Amino acid sequence: EDSGKTEARSSWTVCVPICYSIILTGSKGFLKTLSTFTGDLSQLTAPSFILSGTSLLEYSAYWAEHPNLFAQAAKESDEERRALAVLKWFLATLKGQFAARNETSGRMFSEKKPLNPVLGEIFHGSWAAHGDVGETVLLAEQVSHHPPIAAYKIQNKKAGVIYRGFNGQKSGFTGRTISVKQVGHGIYHLDQQKEDYLITFPNLRLEGLLFMAPYVELSGSSYIVSSTGYVATIDYSGRGWLSGIKNSFTATLSKESGGLKGATLHTISGVWTGSSKIRNEMTKKETPFWDSSTNAPRHLNVEPLLKQERYNSRLLWEKVAKALAAGDFDLAGKEKSEIENWQRNLRKEERGRNEPWVQRYFEWVELEPISSKLSKFLPAKNSEESSFSNAWIPK
Ligand code: 0T9
């Protein structure tokens, strides 16, 4: 017992001064850059040990890491069950989108700064058919570099499900945290039932910056509005809020009638990194809903590098990712500059020829009928957002 205590004490006496000096000296420059932060996350210089070798474009894959849930709504026999299935799929993506990188990547167990995709970068992959769930295919394209915007389409042909969306970020530094507003939206579409679901994205905050161990917290609310009239509202709260529990949420499902929000039919509550339960508000019966700790995500398959084209994320960033993985930050920086210069020259040439870049798989539409219509059912402050009337959609 005694020797255990000594061991514990000695590891502390070693760690405290070392960790302290890493935090103080390492973060000085970082905190200085934070204080001059303009709001463009891609331009923020982060300390080298929180640089990731993964392109931000790859994050679009998080939407389908539970391919069975992605396709489930197509199999449900009535509107309410379909609305619940879409909600379950959405909630099940949250752990991958916002927390999983933290648990698995690197020795610091922290969110890392992804690579800033180049204009025209493509990320393409699939989840093989599994049981009675058909193949799911992802196609993502970086449609804008300044500001960074990614567009994507995920399809399960057998089930007749297509999800398309686009995503950018607006952010601000509030002294201790970076708050990030997600710009864009998604449309989940069911072929057979001819239903659409408008998906809005939650706001997030980057916490832990002072300790250079950033992690994401979700805040505010996000919505899923269906063309059948069902509306799901998801409220996020975290450690700092009333419940005090990290990554908690409450979601309600109601049905719109005559422009009015109907009574709550179901309430789902729990923790999006853990488990949740659903209460039927008519019968007051409570049953388990989803447990993300016992349902491992499935990662997509990507073509081998030899078969990839220059603009495919993994091949494009291969050298940078390798250098980062090897801890050679000088080399990583050089390789990154090479890509950035190549891109700068391309843009200059385009300006010279007066021929702007043309996106390959997606196009910008000013008035997108589905989201324009569905966004009318969002709470007032959300529906005013212009980002719901226009969209990047598959060509
Ligand atoms: C869409 C998602 C988004 C992208 C990431 C803010 C962030 C870039 C955007 C919003 C996905 O569907 C969901 C998840 C995580 C979001 C990222 C978390 C994050 O930290 C990064 C930004 C760009 C940074 O890396 C800032 C640097 C920071 C880690 C240390 C300074």
Short mmCIF file of C-alpha atoms and ligand atoms in Angstrom, two decimals:
data_model
loop_
_atom_site.label_atom_id
_atom_site.label_comp_id
_atom_site.label_asym_id
_atom_site.label_seq_id
_atom_site.Cartn_x
_atom_site.Cartn_y
_atom_site.Cartn_z
CA GLU A 1 0.00 0.00 0.00
CA ASP A 2 2.80 2.36 0.97
CA SER A 3 4.82 1.76 -2.17
CA GLY A 4 1.72 2.48 -4.27
CA LYS A 5 1.47 5.88 -2.64
CA THR A 6 5.10 6.69 -3.28
CA GLU A 7 4.73 5.70 -6.92
CA ALA A 8 1.72 7.91 -7.33
CA ARG A 9 3.47 10.82 -5.65
CA SER A 10 6.63 10.44 -7.71
CA SER A 11 4.79 10.38 -11.03
CA TRP A 12 3.07 13.58 -9.97
CA THR A 13 6.31 15.25 -8.97
CA VAL A 14 7.63 14.43 -12.44
CA CYS A 15 4.50 15.28 -14.37
CA VAL A 16 3.48 18.54 -12.74
CA PRO A 17 6.52 20.66 -13.61
CA ILE A 18 6.90 19.15 -17.07
CA CYS A 19 3.23 19.42 -17.97
CA TYR A 20 3.10 22.89 -16.49
CA SER A 21 5.99 24.12 -18.60
CA ILE A 22 4.56 22.51 -21.74
CA ILE A 23 1.27 24.23 -21.11
CA LEU A 24 2.83 27.60 -20.31
CA THR A 25 5.48 27.79 -23.00
CA GLY A 26 3.58 25.86 -25.63
CA SER A 27 0.34 27.72 -25.23
CA LYS A 28 1.79 31.21 -25.05
CA GLY A 29 2.12 31.51 -28.80
CA PHE A 30 -1.13 29.68 -29.30
CA LEU A 31 -3.08 31.91 -26.94
CA LYS A 32 -1.60 34.91 -28.69
CA THR A 33 -2.85 33.63 -32.05
CA LEU A 34 -6.23 32.92 -30.46
CA SER A 35 -6.48 36.52 -29.29
CA THR A 36 -6.00 37.73 -32.86
CA PHE A 37 -8.41 35.12 -34.22
CA THR A 38 -10.54 36.51 -37.04
CA GLY A 39 -13.18 33.80 -37.19
CA ASP A 40 -11.74 31.71 -40.00
CA LEU A 41 -10.89 28.39 -38.35
CA SER A 42 -8.95 27.16 -41.37
CA GLN A 43 -6.50 30.06 -40.96
CA LEU A 44 -5.87 29.45 -37.26
CA THR A 45 -2.34 28.27 -36.54
CA ALA A 46 -2.48 25.49 -33.98
CA PRO A 47 0.41 23.87 -32.08
CA SER A 48 1.84 21.03 -34.14
CA PHE A 49 0.79 18.25 -31.77
CA ILE A 50 -2.89 18.98 -32.35
CA LEU A 51 -2.60 18.82 -36.13
CA SER A 52 -4.42 15.92 -37.70
CA GLY A 53 -3.57 14.23 -40.99
CA THR A 54 -7.25 13.85 -41.87
CA SER A 55 -8.96 16.23 -44.28
CA LEU A 56 -12.07 17.96 -42.96
CA LEU A 57 -13.85 16.70 -46.09
CA GLU A 58 -13.68 13.17 -44.66
CA TYR A 59 -15.92 14.22 -41.77
CA SER A 60 -18.93 13.85 -44.08
CA ALA A 61 -18.60 10.07 -43.59
CA TYR A 62 -19.84 10.37 -40.00
CA TRP A 63 -23.38 10.62 -41.39
CA ALA A 64 -23.47 6.95 -42.35
CA GLU A 65 -21.34 5.06 -39.84
CA HIS A 66 -24.47 3.18 -38.79
CA PRO A 67 -25.60 2.13 -42.30
CA ASN A 68 -28.54 0.14 -40.90
CA LEU A 69 -29.97 3.21 -39.13
CA PHE A 70 -29.25 5.33 -42.20
CA ALA A 71 -31.59 3.08 -44.23
CA GLN A 72 -34.07 2.10 -41.50
CA ALA A 73 -36.74 4.76 -42.14
CA ALA A 74 -37.38 3.32 -45.62
CA LYS A 75 -38.57 0.08 -44.02
CA GLU A 76 -41.02 1.57 -41.52
CA SER A 77 -44.71 1.27 -42.29
CA ASP A 78 -46.04 4.59 -41.00
CA GLU A 79 -45.07 8.26 -40.95
CA GLU A 80 -44.54 8.49 -37.21
CA ARG A 81 -42.26 5.47 -37.11
CA ARG A 82 -40.31 6.86 -40.06
CA ALA A 83 -39.90 10.21 -38.29
CA LEU A 84 -38.58 8.35 -35.23
CA ALA A 85 -36.22 6.28 -37.37
CA VAL A 86 -34.74 9.42 -38.97
CA LEU A 87 -34.35 10.96 -35.52
CA LYS A 88 -32.59 7.84 -34.22
CA TRP A 89 -30.21 7.83 -37.19
CA PHE A 90 -29.42 11.52 -36.61
CA LEU A 91 -28.81 11.09 -32.87
CA ALA A 92 -26.63 8.05 -33.50
CA THR A 93 -24.31 10.08 -35.77
CA LEU A 94 -23.48 12.60 -33.02
CA LYS A 95 -20.91 10.52 -31.19
CA GLY A 96 -18.86 10.01 -34.37
CA GLN A 97 -19.25 13.62 -35.52
CA PHE A 98 -18.33 15.30 -32.28
CA ALA A 99 -16.70 12.97 -29.74
CA ALA A 100 -15.11 9.87 -31.26
CA ARG A 101 -11.94 11.60 -32.52
CA ASN A 102 -11.32 12.58 -28.93
CA GLU A 103 -11.43 9.06 -27.60
CA THR A 104 -9.35 7.31 -30.20
CA SER A 105 -6.85 9.63 -31.83
CA GLY A 106 -3.39 10.40 -30.56
CA ARG A 107 -1.69 10.52 -27.25
CA MET A 108 -3.31 13.77 -26.15
CA PHE A 109 -6.83 12.35 -26.50
CA SER A 110 -7.98 15.61 -27.89
CA GLU A 111 -9.77 17.08 -30.86
CA LYS A 112 -7.21 17.84 -33.56
CA LYS A 113 -7.14 20.44 -36.28
CA PRO A 114 -8.13 18.77 -39.54
CA LEU A 115 -6.45 19.56 -42.87
CA ASN A 116 -8.17 22.37 -44.75
CA PRO A 117 -9.50 20.79 -47.96
CA VAL A 118 -8.47 22.32 -51.30
CA LEU A 119 -11.06 23.52 -53.81
CA GLY A 120 -12.28 20.54 -55.83
CA GLU A 121 -11.03 17.95 -53.36
CA ILE A 122 -13.07 14.75 -53.58
CA PHE A 123 -13.73 12.14 -50.91
CA HIS A 124 -15.36 8.97 -52.10
CA GLY A 125 -16.08 5.76 -50.22
CA SER A 126 -18.65 3.11 -49.38
CA TRP A 127 -19.99 0.77 -46.75
CA ALA A 128 -20.43 -2.73 -48.16
CA ALA A 129 -23.83 -4.40 -48.09
CA HIS A 130 -24.38 -6.11 -44.74
CA GLY A 131 -27.24 -8.49 -43.91
CA ASP A 132 -30.31 -7.08 -45.62
CA VAL A 133 -28.86 -3.55 -45.70
CA GLY A 134 -27.63 -2.67 -49.18
CA GLU A 135 -24.44 -0.83 -50.06
CA THR A 136 -24.13 2.79 -48.91
CA VAL A 137 -22.06 5.18 -51.04
CA LEU A 138 -20.59 8.57 -50.11
CA LEU A 139 -19.46 11.26 -52.53
CA ALA A 140 -18.14 14.50 -51.05
CA GLU A 141 -16.63 17.52 -52.77
CA GLN A 142 -15.01 20.67 -51.43
CA VAL A 143 -17.11 23.21 -53.31
CA SER A 144 -15.54 26.32 -51.79
CA HIS A 145 -12.16 27.09 -50.25
CA HIS A 146 -12.75 30.66 -49.08
CA PRO A 147 -14.81 30.17 -46.96
CA PRO A 148 -14.40 26.38 -46.66
CA ILE A 149 -17.60 24.56 -47.66
CA ALA A 150 -18.06 20.83 -48.21
CA ALA A 151 -20.99 19.26 -50.08
CA TYR A 152 -21.91 15.60 -49.92
CA LYS A 153 -24.35 12.96 -51.08
CA ILE A 154 -24.86 9.61 -49.36
CA GLN A 155 -27.00 7.00 -51.01
CA ASN A 156 -28.37 3.55 -50.29
CA LYS A 157 -29.91 2.60 -53.65
CA LYS A 158 -31.46 -0.64 -52.47
CA ALA A 159 -33.34 1.12 -49.66
CA GLY A 160 -34.14 4.17 -51.78
CA VAL A 161 -32.50 6.65 -49.40
CA ILE A 162 -30.48 9.72 -50.38
CA TYR A 163 -29.02 12.20 -47.92
CA ARG A 164 -27.41 15.33 -49.29
CA GLY A 165 -26.05 18.32 -47.47
CA PHE A 166 -23.45 21.02 -47.34
CA ASN A 167 -21.50 22.38 -44.43
CA GLY A 168 -19.41 25.40 -43.55
CA GLN A 169 -18.54 27.07 -40.26
CA LYS A 170 -18.68 30.55 -38.81
CA SER A 171 -16.84 31.08 -35.60
CA GLY A 172 -15.82 33.55 -32.98
CA PHE A 173 -13.48 33.58 -30.00
CA THR A 174 -15.17 34.40 -26.71
CA GLY A 175 -12.16 34.64 -24.41
CA ARG A 176 -11.93 31.04 -23.29
CA THR A 177 -13.74 29.07 -25.97
CA ILE A 178 -14.22 29.16 -29.73
CA SER A 179 -17.89 29.10 -30.62
CA VAL A 180 -18.72 27.56 -33.97
CA LYS A 181 -21.95 28.01 -35.86
CA GLN A 182 -22.51 25.43 -38.56
CA VAL A 183 -23.70 26.90 -41.83
CA GLY A 184 -25.71 24.73 -44.22
CA HIS A 185 -28.27 21.98 -43.89
CA GLY A 186 -29.08 18.45 -45.01
CA ILE A 187 -32.02 16.87 -46.81
CA TYR A 188 -32.79 13.21 -46.09
CA HIS A 189 -34.98 11.80 -48.85
CA LEU A 190 -37.06 8.61 -49.08
CA ASP A 191 -37.71 7.53 -52.68
CA GLN A 192 -40.67 5.21 -52.19
CA GLN A 193 -42.56 7.36 -49.72
CA LYS A 194 -41.54 10.59 -51.50
CA GLU A 195 -40.73 12.17 -48.14
CA ASP A 196 -38.09 14.77 -47.28
CA TYR A 197 -36.56 15.67 -43.95
CA LEU A 198 -34.75 18.97 -43.45
CA ILE A 199 -31.87 18.51 -41.02
CA THR A 200 -30.32 21.50 -39.29
CA PHE A 201 -26.95 21.34 -37.53
CA PRO A 202 -26.19 22.17 -33.88
CA ASN A 203 -23.86 24.93 -32.77
CA LEU A 204 -20.72 23.84 -31.01
CA ARG A 205 -18.03 25.20 -28.78
CA LEU A 206 -14.41 24.21 -28.55
CA GLU A 207 -13.52 23.88 -24.90
CA GLY A 208 -10.22 22.95 -23.27
CA LEU A 209 -8.20 25.37 -25.40
CA LEU A 210 -6.17 26.75 -22.49
CA PHE A 211 -4.91 23.26 -21.77
CA MET A 212 -4.38 22.66 -25.47
CA ALA A 213 -6.64 19.64 -25.25
CA PRO A 214 -9.65 20.90 -27.22
CA TYR A 215 -12.93 19.03 -27.23
CA VAL A 216 -16.37 19.76 -28.66
CA GLU A 217 -19.49 20.64 -26.70
CA LEU A 218 -22.83 21.02 -28.43
CA SER A 219 -25.19 23.82 -27.53
CA GLY A 220 -28.56 25.27 -28.45
CA SER A 221 -31.00 23.27 -30.54
CA SER A 222 -31.21 21.56 -33.89
CA TYR A 223 -34.26 20.37 -35.85
CA ILE A 224 -35.53 17.72 -38.19
CA VAL A 225 -38.56 18.89 -40.16
CA SER A 226 -40.41 16.34 -42.27
CA SER A 227 -42.65 16.91 -45.28
CA THR A 228 -45.17 14.71 -43.43
CA GLY A 229 -45.48 17.38 -40.72
CA TYR A 230 -43.42 15.72 -38.01
CA VAL A 231 -40.94 18.02 -36.30
CA ALA A 232 -38.14 16.87 -34.03
CA THR A 233 -36.46 19.39 -31.76
CA ILE A 234 -33.17 18.40 -30.17
CA ASP A 235 -31.93 20.50 -27.23
CA TYR A 236 -28.32 20.11 -26.23
CA SER A 237 -26.82 20.71 -22.85
CA GLY A 238 -23.54 19.90 -21.24
CA ARG A 239 -21.48 19.97 -18.11
CA GLY A 240 -22.00 23.67 -17.58
CA TRP A 241 -25.79 23.49 -17.83
CA LEU A 242 -28.65 22.58 -15.55
CA SER A 243 -28.36 18.82 -15.83
CA GLY A 244 -24.61 19.06 -15.31
CA ILE A 245 -24.09 15.93 -17.37
CA LYS A 246 -21.68 16.07 -20.27
CA ASN A 247 -23.17 15.57 -23.77
CA SER A 248 -26.77 15.34 -22.65
CA PHE A 249 -29.77 16.10 -24.84
CA THR A 250 -33.56 16.07 -24.87
CA ALA A 251 -35.39 15.52 -28.12
CA THR A 252 -39.12 15.83 -28.70
CA LEU A 253 -41.23 14.71 -31.62
CA SER A 254 -44.49 16.45 -32.41
CA LYS A 255 -46.76 16.84 -35.43
CA GLU A 256 -47.45 20.12 -37.11
CA SER A 257 -51.09 20.88 -37.89
CA GLY A 258 -52.34 24.00 -39.62
CA GLY A 259 -49.04 25.75 -39.03
CA LEU A 260 -49.14 25.08 -35.30
CA LYS A 261 -46.83 22.86 -33.36
CA GLY A 262 -48.81 19.90 -32.04
CA ALA A 263 -48.53 18.14 -28.70
CA THR A 264 -45.35 16.27 -27.90
CA LEU A 265 -45.76 12.63 -28.93
CA HIS A 266 -42.40 11.26 -27.80
CA THR A 267 -39.57 12.51 -25.63
CA ILE A 268 -36.10 11.05 -25.97
CA SER A 269 -33.50 11.91 -23.41
CA GLY A 270 -30.06 10.80 -22.46
CA VAL A 271 -26.45 11.28 -23.41
CA TRP A 272 -25.40 11.21 -27.07
CA THR A 273 -22.05 9.63 -26.23
CA GLY A 274 -23.89 6.99 -24.18
CA SER A 275 -27.45 5.76 -23.96
CA SER A 276 -30.90 7.30 -24.26
CA LYS A 277 -34.49 6.29 -23.57
CA ILE A 278 -37.78 7.15 -25.24
CA ARG A 279 -41.03 8.03 -23.48
CA ASN A 280 -44.30 7.72 -25.32
CA GLU A 281 -46.18 10.80 -24.06
CA MET A 282 -49.58 9.17 -24.65
CA THR A 283 -48.96 5.92 -22.78
CA LYS A 284 -46.14 7.30 -20.55
CA LYS A 285 -44.27 4.10 -21.26
CA GLU A 286 -40.48 4.33 -21.26
CA THR A 287 -38.21 2.07 -23.31
CA PRO A 288 -34.50 2.08 -24.25
CA PHE A 289 -33.80 4.07 -27.45
CA TRP A 290 -30.16 3.90 -28.47
CA ASP A 291 -26.89 2.96 -26.81
CA SER A 292 -23.84 4.30 -28.59
CA SER A 293 -21.46 2.51 -26.25
CA THR A 294 -22.66 -0.93 -27.41
CA ASN A 295 -23.18 -0.07 -31.10
CA ALA A 296 -19.78 0.38 -32.69
CA PRO A 297 -19.62 2.55 -35.81
CA ARG A 298 -18.66 1.01 -39.15
CA HIS A 299 -16.02 2.97 -41.04
CA LEU A 300 -16.29 3.33 -44.79
CA ASN A 301 -14.02 1.68 -47.33
CA VAL A 302 -11.92 3.91 -49.54
CA GLU A 303 -10.22 2.86 -52.79
CA PRO A 304 -6.52 1.99 -52.45
CA LEU A 305 -4.23 5.00 -53.01
CA LEU A 306 -2.91 3.46 -56.24
CA LYS A 307 -6.37 3.74 -57.75
CA GLN A 308 -7.07 7.26 -56.50
CA GLU A 309 -6.94 10.46 -58.51
CA ARG A 310 -4.92 13.52 -57.58
CA TYR A 311 -7.91 15.32 -56.05
CA ASN A 312 -8.95 12.43 -53.78
CA SER A 313 -8.41 13.42 -50.14
CA ARG A 314 -6.23 10.50 -49.04
CA LEU A 315 -3.87 10.70 -52.03
CA LEU A 316 -3.78 14.49 -52.07
CA TRP A 317 -2.73 14.71 -48.41
CA GLU A 318 -0.75 11.45 -48.27
CA LYS A 319 2.67 13.05 -47.78
CA VAL A 320 1.43 15.53 -45.17
CA ALA A 321 -0.38 12.80 -43.25
CA LYS A 322 2.71 10.56 -43.32
CA ALA A 323 4.97 13.33 -42.05
CA LEU A 324 2.54 14.21 -39.25
CA ALA A 325 2.21 10.57 -38.24
CA ALA A 326 6.01 10.36 -38.08
CA GLY A 327 6.14 13.52 -35.97
CA ASP A 328 8.14 15.35 -38.65
CA PHE A 329 6.39 18.70 -38.45
CA ASP A 330 8.95 20.50 -40.64
CA LEU A 331 8.36 18.09 -43.48
CA ALA A 332 4.58 18.21 -42.92
CA GLY A 333 4.74 22.01 -43.18
CA LYS A 334 6.77 21.84 -46.39
CA GLU A 335 4.44 19.33 -48.00
CA LYS A 336 1.46 21.40 -46.98
CA SER A 337 2.97 24.58 -48.46
CA GLU A 338 3.57 22.76 -51.71
CA ILE A 339 -0.12 21.92 -52.00
CA GLU A 340 -1.12 25.44 -51.02
CA ASN A 341 1.22 26.99 -53.62
CA TRP A 342 -0.02 24.64 -56.32
CA GLN A 343 -3.56 25.80 -55.48
CA ARG A 344 -2.63 29.49 -55.37
CA ASN A 345 -1.07 29.22 -58.84
CA LEU A 346 -4.13 27.44 -60.21
CA ARG A 347 -6.38 30.23 -58.93
CA LYS A 348 -4.06 32.83 -60.45
CA GLU A 349 -4.14 31.08 -63.82
CA GLU A 350 -7.93 30.87 -63.66
CA ARG A 351 -8.12 34.60 -63.00
CA GLY A 352 -5.76 35.22 -65.93
CA ARG A 353 -7.93 33.18 -68.28
CA ASN A 354 -11.06 34.61 -66.68
CA GLU A 355 -12.35 31.07 -66.22
CA PRO A 356 -13.43 30.41 -62.66
CA TRP A 357 -13.29 26.91 -61.21
CA VAL A 358 -16.33 24.73 -61.96
CA GLN A 359 -17.50 22.27 -59.30
CA ARG A 360 -17.62 18.69 -60.51
CA TYR A 361 -20.55 16.99 -58.75
CA PHE A 362 -22.49 19.78 -57.05
CA GLU A 363 -24.08 23.07 -58.03
CA TRP A 364 -25.22 26.11 -56.11
CA VAL A 365 -28.93 26.88 -56.31
CA GLU A 366 -30.38 30.19 -55.10
CA LEU A 367 -33.84 28.91 -54.40
CA GLU A 368 -33.97 25.30 -53.35
CA PRO A 369 -37.69 24.37 -53.16
CA ILE A 370 -37.53 21.58 -50.54
CA SER A 371 -35.53 23.37 -47.86
CA SER A 372 -37.25 26.70 -48.57
CA LYS A 373 -40.60 25.05 -47.90
CA LEU A 374 -39.63 22.90 -44.90
CA SER A 375 -37.69 25.67 -43.18
CA LYS A 376 -41.00 27.57 -42.71
CA PHE A 377 -41.80 25.11 -39.93
CA LEU A 378 -38.66 25.98 -37.98
CA PRO A 379 -38.90 28.26 -34.94
CA ALA A 380 -38.82 31.89 -36.18
CA LYS A 381 -35.22 32.75 -35.43
CA ASN A 382 -33.98 29.74 -37.37
CA SER A 383 -36.19 29.96 -40.45
CA GLU A 384 -34.96 33.48 -41.25
CA GLU A 385 -31.52 32.09 -42.02
CA SER A 386 -30.82 32.52 -45.70
CA SER A 387 -28.90 29.25 -45.70
CA PHE A 388 -32.19 27.36 -45.92
CA SER A 389 -33.41 28.88 -49.18
CA ASN A 390 -30.24 28.10 -51.11
CA ALA A 391 -28.04 25.05 -51.21
CA TRP A 392 -25.27 23.07 -52.83
CA ILE A 393 -27.08 20.14 -54.45
CA PRO A 394 -25.88 17.16 -56.53
CA LYS A 395 -25.73 17.99 -60.27
C1 0T9 B 1 -18.90 18.97 -40.05
C2 0T9 B 1 -17.96 18.63 -37.33
C3 0T9 B 1 -17.54 19.86 -38.06
C4 0T9 B 1 -17.61 19.60 -39.58
C5 0T9 B 1 -16.08 20.23 -37.68
C6 0T9 B 1 -14.80 23.11 -35.80
C7 0T9 B 1 -14.00 21.97 -36.43
C8 0T9 B 1 -14.22 21.96 -37.93
C9 0T9 B 1 -15.66 21.57 -38.29
C10 0T9 B 1 -18.51 21.00 -37.70
C11 0T9 B 1 -19.14 17.66 -39.30
O1 0T9 B 1 -20.35 17.11 -39.75
C12 0T9 B 1 -19.16 17.89 -37.82
C13 0T9 B 1 -17.31 18.17 -36.24
C14 0T9 B 1 -16.18 18.83 -35.62
C15 0T9 B 1 -15.86 20.22 -36.16
C16 0T9 B 1 -14.41 20.58 -35.89
C17 0T9 B 1 -13.90 20.61 -34.46
C18 0T9 B 1 -12.67 21.48 -34.60
O2 0T9 B 1 -11.93 21.74 -33.70
C19 0T9 B 1 -12.53 22.01 -35.98
C20 0T9 B 1 -11.75 23.33 -36.12
C21 0T9 B 1 -11.49 23.71 -37.56
C22 0T9 B 1 -10.39 23.22 -35.49
O3 0T9 B 1 -9.76 22.25 -35.66
C23 0T9 B 1 -9.88 24.36 -34.70
C24 0T9 B 1 -8.56 24.05 -34.09
C25 0T9 B 1 -8.65 23.51 -32.66
C26 0T9 B 1 -8.73 22.02 -32.57
C27 0T9 B 1 -7.46 23.93 -31.87
C28 0T9 B 1 -7.04 25.31 -32.09
#
